[in-house]
Tab-separated table of C-alpha atoms in Angstrom:
chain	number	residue	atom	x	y	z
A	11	UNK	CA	87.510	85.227	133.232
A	12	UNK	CA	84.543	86.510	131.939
A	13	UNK	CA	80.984	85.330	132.315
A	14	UNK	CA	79.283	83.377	129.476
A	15	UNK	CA	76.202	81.237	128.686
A	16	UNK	CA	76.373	77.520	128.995
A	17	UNK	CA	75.986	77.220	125.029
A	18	UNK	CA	79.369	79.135	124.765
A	19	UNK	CA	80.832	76.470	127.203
A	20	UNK	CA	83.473	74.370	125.964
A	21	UNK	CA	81.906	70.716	126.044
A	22	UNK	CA	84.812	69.018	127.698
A	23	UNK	CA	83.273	66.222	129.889
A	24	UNK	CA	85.050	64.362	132.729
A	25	UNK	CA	85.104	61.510	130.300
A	26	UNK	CA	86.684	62.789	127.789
A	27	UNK	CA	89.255	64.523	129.986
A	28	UNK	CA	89.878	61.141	131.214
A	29	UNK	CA	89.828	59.608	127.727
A	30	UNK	CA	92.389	62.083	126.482
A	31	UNK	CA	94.979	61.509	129.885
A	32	UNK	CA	94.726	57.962	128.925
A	33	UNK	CA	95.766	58.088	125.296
A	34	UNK	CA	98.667	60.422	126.593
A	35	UNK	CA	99.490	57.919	129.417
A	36	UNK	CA	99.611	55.188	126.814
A	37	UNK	CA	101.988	57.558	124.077
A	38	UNK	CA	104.206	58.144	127.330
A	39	UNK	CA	104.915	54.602	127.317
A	40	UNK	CA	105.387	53.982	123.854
A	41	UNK	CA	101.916	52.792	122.474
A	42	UNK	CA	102.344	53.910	118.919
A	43	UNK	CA	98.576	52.829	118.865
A	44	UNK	CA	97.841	56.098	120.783
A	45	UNK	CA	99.230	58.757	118.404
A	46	UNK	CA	97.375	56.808	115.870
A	47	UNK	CA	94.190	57.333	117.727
A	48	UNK	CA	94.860	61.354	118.066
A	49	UNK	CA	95.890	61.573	114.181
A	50	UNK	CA	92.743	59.889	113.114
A	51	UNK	CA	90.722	62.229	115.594
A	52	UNK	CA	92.197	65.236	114.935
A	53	UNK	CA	93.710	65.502	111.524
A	54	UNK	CA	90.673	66.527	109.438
A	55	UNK	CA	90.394	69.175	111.710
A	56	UNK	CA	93.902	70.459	111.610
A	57	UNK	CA	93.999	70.208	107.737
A	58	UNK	CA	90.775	72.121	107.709
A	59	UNK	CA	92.223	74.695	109.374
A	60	UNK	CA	95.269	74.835	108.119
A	61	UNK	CA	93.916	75.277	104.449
A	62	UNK	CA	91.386	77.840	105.494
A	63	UNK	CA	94.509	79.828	106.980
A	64	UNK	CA	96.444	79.052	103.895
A	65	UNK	CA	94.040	79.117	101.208
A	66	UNK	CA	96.256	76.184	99.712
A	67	UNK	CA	95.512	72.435	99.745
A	68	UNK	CA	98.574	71.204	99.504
A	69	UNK	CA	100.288	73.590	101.858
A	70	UNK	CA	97.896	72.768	103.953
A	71	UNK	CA	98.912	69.110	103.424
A	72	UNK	CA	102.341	70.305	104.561
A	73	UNK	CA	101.204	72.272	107.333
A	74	UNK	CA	98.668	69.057	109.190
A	75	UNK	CA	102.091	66.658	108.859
A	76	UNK	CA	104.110	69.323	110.807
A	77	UNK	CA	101.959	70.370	113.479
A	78	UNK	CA	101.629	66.756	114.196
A	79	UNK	CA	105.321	66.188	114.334
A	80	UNK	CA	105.186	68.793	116.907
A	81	UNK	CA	101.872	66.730	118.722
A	82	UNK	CA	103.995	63.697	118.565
A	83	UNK	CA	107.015	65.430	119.808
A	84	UNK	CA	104.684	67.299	122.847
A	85	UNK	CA	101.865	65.275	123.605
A	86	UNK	CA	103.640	63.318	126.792
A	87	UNK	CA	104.021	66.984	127.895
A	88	UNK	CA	100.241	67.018	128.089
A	89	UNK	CA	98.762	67.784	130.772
A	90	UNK	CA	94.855	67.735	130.828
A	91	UNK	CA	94.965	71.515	131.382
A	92	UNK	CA	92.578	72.459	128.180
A	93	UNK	CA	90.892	69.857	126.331
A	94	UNK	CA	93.195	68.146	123.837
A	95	UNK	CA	91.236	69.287	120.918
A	96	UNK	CA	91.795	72.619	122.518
A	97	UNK	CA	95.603	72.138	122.932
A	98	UNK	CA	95.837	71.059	119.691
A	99	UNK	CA	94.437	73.853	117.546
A	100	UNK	CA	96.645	76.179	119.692
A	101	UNK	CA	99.378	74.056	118.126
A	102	UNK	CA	98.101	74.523	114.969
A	103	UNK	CA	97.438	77.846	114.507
A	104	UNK	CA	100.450	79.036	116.529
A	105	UNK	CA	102.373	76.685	113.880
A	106	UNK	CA	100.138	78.259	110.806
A	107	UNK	CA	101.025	81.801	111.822
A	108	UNK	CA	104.752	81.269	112.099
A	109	UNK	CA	104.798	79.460	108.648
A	110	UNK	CA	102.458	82.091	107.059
A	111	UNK	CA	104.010	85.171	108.440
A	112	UNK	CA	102.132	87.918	109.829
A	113	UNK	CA	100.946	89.715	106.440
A	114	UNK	CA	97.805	89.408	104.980
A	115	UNK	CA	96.819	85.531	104.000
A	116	UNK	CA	96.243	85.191	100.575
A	117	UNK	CA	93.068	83.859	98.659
A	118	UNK	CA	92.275	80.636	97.622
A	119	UNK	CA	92.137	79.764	94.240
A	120	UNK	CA	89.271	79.128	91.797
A	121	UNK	CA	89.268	75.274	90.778
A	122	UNK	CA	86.899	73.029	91.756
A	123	UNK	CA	89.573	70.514	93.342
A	124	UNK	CA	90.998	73.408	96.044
A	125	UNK	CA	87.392	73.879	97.414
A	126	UNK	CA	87.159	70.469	97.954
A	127	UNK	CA	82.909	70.733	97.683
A	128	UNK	CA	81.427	67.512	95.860
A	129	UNK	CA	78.184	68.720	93.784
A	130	UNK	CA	75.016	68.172	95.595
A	131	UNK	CA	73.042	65.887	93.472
A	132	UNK	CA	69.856	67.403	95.239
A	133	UNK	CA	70.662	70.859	93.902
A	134	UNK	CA	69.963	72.004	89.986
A	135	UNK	CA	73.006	72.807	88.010
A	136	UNK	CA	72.122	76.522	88.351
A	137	UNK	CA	71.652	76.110	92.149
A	138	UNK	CA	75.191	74.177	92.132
A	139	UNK	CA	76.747	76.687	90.495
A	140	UNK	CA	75.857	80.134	92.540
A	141	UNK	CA	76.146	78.494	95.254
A	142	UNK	CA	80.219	77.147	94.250
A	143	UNK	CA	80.437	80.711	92.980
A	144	UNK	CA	79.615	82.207	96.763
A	145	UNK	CA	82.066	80.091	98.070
A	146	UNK	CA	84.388	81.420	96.197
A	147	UNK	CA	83.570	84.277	96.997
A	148	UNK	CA	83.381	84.157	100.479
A	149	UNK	CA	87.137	82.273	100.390
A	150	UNK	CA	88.212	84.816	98.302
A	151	UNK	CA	87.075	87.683	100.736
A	152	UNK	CA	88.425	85.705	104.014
A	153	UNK	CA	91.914	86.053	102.236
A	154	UNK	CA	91.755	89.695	102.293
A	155	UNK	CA	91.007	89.869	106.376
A	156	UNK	CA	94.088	90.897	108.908
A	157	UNK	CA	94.897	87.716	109.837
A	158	UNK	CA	93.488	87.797	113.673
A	159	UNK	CA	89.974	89.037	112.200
A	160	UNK	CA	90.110	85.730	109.821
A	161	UNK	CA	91.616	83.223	112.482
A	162	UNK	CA	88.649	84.431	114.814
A	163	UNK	CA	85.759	84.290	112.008
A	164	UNK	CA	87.715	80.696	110.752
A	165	UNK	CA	87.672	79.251	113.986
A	166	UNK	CA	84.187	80.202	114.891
A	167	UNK	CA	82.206	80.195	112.345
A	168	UNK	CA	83.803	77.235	109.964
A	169	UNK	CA	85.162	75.487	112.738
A	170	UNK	CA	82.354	76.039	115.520
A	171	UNK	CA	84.781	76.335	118.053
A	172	UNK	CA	82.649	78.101	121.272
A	173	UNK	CA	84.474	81.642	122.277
A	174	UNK	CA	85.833	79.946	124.999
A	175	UNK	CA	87.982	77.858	122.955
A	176	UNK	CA	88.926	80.575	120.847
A	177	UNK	CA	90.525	82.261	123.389
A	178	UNK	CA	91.954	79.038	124.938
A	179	UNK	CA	93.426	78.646	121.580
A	180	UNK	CA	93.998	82.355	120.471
A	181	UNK	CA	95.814	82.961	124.541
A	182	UNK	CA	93.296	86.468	124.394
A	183	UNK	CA	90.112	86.814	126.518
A	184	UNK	CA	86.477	85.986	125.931
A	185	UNK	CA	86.187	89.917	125.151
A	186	UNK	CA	88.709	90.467	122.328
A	187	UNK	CA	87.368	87.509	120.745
A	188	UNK	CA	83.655	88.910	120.427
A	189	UNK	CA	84.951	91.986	119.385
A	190	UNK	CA	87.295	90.231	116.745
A	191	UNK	CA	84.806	88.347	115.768
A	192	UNK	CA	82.229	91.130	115.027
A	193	UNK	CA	84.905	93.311	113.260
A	194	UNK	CA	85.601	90.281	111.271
A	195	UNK	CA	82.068	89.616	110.505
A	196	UNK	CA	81.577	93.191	109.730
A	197	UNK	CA	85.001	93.962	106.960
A	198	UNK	CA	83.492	90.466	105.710
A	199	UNK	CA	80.291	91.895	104.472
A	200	UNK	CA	81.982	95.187	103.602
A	201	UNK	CA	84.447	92.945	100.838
A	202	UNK	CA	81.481	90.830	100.013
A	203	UNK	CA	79.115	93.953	99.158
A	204	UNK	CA	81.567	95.534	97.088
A	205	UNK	CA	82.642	92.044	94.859
């Protein structure tokens, strides 16, 4: 693997490895409390992606209960290999691209209620507004990225995933992620200058 700086690191401490092994020990032997504990960590983040991918709140609805019928379904099978955050954002985007197909996603859509923003009382109504309108925007443009150009710009720059755990999750190196990344950043600006 390719060299990196510790802020690109994955922050997977020996704790939380442990932590994670133990909630899997626990859902091996039928402590329902344990899946509970992984849904409550982990399902924000799954429907986060999963609409981002989508560009549809209530596909992505659809999409966080099914990759976590497939996490309840694999996670004795769990190994400790990858982080379990890790393992499960591979499950969820490997589930998001077979459900979406491999065409272009398509945008989100305009109302208030799909971007899920609540106004920011601090803000002016004109401030408010441009700045729900560049959202929009910027959704709008993400929809019209190939779809490994948006999973790479999604997971890193809405998610904050490091590039180490875009490739753990993505199954490419540390390389084709950068250079995903930058092409990604790069159409991006391209759609952006030309709305």
């Amino acid at each position: 693997m390719q060299s990196s700086t510790l802020s690109e690191r994955p922050i997977v401490t020996a704790a939380s490895q442990a932590r994670d092994l133990q909630i899997v020990e626990r859902h091996r032997y039928g402590d329902d409390s344990a899946f509970e504990e992984v849904y409550a960590h982990h399902a924000e983040m799954v429907f986060n992606l999963s609409w981002r991918l989508s560009g549809n709140r209530d596909q992505a609805s659809d999409l966080t209960q099914e990759v976590f019928l497939r996490v309840f379904r694999h996670l004795a099978k769990f190994r400790g290999g990858a982080s379990l955050k890790t393992w499960i954002y591979r499950i969820a985007l490997n589930h998001c691209r077979s459900e979406l197909g491999r065409t272009r996603l398509p945008a989100v859509s305009d109302d208030e209620e799909t971007l899920g923003r609540l106004p920011d009382p601090r803000r002016s109504p004109e401030e408010r507004a441009a700045a729900e309108d560049a959202g929009r925007q910027v959704a709008k443009a993400l929809g019209g990225l190939p779809r490994r150009f948006r999973e790479a710009v999604v997971l890193r720059d809405l998610e904050g995933l490091t590039y180490l755990e875009i490739a753990e999750v993505t199954g490419v190196r540390v390389g084709t992620v950068r250079s995903r990344l930058a092409r990604g950043r790069e159409r991006l600006r391209r759609i952006l200058e030309n709305t």
